[in-house]
Every structure is written in structure tokens, then in C-alpha cells.
mmCIF file of C-alpha atoms in Angstrom:
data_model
loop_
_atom_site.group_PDB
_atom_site.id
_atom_site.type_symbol
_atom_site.label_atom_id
_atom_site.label_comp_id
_atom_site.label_asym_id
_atom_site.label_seq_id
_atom_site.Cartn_x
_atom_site.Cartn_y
_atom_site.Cartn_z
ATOM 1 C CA UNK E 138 -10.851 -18.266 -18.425
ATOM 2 C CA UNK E 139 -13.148 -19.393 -15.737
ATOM 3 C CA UNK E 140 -12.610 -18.513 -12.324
ATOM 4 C CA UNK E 141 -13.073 -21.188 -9.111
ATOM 5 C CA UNK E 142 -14.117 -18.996 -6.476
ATOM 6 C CA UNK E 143 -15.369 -22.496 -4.203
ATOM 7 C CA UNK E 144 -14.123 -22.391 -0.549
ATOM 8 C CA UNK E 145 -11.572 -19.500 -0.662
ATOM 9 C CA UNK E 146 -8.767 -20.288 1.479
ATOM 10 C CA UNK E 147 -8.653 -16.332 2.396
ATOM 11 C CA UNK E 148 -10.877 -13.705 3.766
ATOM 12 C CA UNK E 149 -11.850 -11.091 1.398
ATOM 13 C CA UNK E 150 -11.568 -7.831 3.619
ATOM 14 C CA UNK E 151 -13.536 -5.570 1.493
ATOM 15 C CA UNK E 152 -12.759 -7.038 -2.267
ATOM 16 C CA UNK E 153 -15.128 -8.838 -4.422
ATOM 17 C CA UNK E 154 -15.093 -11.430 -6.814
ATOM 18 C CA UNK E 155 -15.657 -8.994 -9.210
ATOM 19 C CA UNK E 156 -12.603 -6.771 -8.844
ATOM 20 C CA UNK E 157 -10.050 -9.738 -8.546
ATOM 21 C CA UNK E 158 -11.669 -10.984 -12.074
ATOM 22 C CA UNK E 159 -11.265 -7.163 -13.455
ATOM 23 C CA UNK E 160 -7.503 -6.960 -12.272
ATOM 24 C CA UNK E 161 -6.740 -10.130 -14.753
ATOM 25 C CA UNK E 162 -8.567 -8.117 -17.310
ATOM 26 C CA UNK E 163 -6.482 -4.861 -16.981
ATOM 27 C CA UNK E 164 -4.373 -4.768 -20.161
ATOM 28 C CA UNK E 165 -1.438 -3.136 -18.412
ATOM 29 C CA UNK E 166 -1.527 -5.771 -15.673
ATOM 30 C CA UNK E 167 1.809 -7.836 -14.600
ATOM 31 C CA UNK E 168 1.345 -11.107 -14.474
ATOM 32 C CA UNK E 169 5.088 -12.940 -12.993
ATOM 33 C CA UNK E 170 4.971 -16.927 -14.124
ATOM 34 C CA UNK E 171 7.563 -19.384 -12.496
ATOM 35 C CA UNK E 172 10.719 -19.986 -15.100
ATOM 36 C CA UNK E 173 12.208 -23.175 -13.392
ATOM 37 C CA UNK E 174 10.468 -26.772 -14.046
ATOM 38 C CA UNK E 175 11.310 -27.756 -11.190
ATOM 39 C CA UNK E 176 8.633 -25.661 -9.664
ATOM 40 C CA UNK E 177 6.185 -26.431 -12.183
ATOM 41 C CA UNK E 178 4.225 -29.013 -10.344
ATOM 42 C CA UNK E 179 2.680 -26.854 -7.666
ATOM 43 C CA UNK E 180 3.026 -23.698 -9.443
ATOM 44 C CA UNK E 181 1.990 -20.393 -7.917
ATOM 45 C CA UNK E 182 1.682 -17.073 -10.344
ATOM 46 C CA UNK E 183 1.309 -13.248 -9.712
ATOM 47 C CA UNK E 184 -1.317 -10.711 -11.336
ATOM 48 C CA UNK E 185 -0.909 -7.416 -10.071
ATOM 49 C CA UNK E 186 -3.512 -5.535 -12.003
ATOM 50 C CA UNK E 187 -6.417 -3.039 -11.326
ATOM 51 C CA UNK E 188 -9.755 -3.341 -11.065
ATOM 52 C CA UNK E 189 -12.456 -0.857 -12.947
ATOM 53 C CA UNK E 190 -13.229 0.114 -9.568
ATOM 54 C CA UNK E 191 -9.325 1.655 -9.042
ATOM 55 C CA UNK E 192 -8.283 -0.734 -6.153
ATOM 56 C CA UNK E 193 -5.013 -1.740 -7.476
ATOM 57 C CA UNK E 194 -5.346 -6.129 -6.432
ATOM 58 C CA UNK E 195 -2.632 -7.839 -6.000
ATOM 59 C CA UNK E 196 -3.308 -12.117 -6.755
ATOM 60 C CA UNK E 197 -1.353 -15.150 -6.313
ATOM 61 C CA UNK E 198 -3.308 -17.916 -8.240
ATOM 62 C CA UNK E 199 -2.954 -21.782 -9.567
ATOM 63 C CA UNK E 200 -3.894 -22.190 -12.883
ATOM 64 C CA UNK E 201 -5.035 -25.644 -15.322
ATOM 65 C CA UNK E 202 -4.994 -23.470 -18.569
ATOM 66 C CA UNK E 203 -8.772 -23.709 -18.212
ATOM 67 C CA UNK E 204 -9.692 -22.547 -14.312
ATOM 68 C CA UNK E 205 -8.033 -19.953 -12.406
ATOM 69 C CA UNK E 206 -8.169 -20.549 -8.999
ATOM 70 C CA UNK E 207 -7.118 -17.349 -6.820
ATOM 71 C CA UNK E 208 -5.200 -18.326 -3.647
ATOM 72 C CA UNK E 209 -4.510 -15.338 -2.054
ATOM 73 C CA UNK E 210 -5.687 -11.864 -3.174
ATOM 74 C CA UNK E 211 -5.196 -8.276 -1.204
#
């Protein structure tokens, strides 16, 4: 997937791009998707994964099935 990394609503205090895209990569990563409907509309997910770096990232992210767009990552 492609990643939408135009006007970040967050600071990135010392990530990358980079390392946020590596954390999704991480096969042992846990990614937590919504299970109700009614939330489906606006739908936030999790990744917690880690980057080849080491820095464990957590993500929340909105997703189209083709573009990830990362809302918040730490």
C-alpha cells in the first residue's frame, strides 16, 4: 500500500517516514481493526510494529484499501 504522508496533522519528534512505513512491514506487528459497523464510517486502526531501526512505533491510521494515511504516530 501507498502511504499519504501530505500535511501530517502531528509533529514527528524524532521519527521518519521511513520507520512508520517499516513498523507496517514488521511481520510480528499488531495491527487492532474496529469490529462494530457502526464505527465503520470514520474508522481509526492500530499498528504497533517495529521499525528496522528498533524504535518500537506505535500508529493510528485511516485506511481506503489503497492509501494509508497515518494520523497519529509516536
Amino acid at each position: 500500500m501507498e502511504f499519504d504522508w501530505v500535511n501530517m496533522p502531528f509533529e514527528w519528534e524524532g521519527l521518519v517516514p521511513k520507520d512508520v512505513e517499516e513498523s507496517f512491514e514488521d511481520p510480528f506487528s499488531c495491527k487492532l481493526l474496529p469490529d462494530s459497523p457502526r464505527y465503520a464510517a470514520e474508522s481509526r486502526y492500530f499498528n504497533l510494529g517495529m521499525a528496522a531501526s528498533g524504535y518500537g512505533i506505535f500508529s493510528v491510521y485511516r485506511t481506503n484499501g489503497k492509501q494509508i494515511r497515518v494520523v497519529m504516530a509516536r
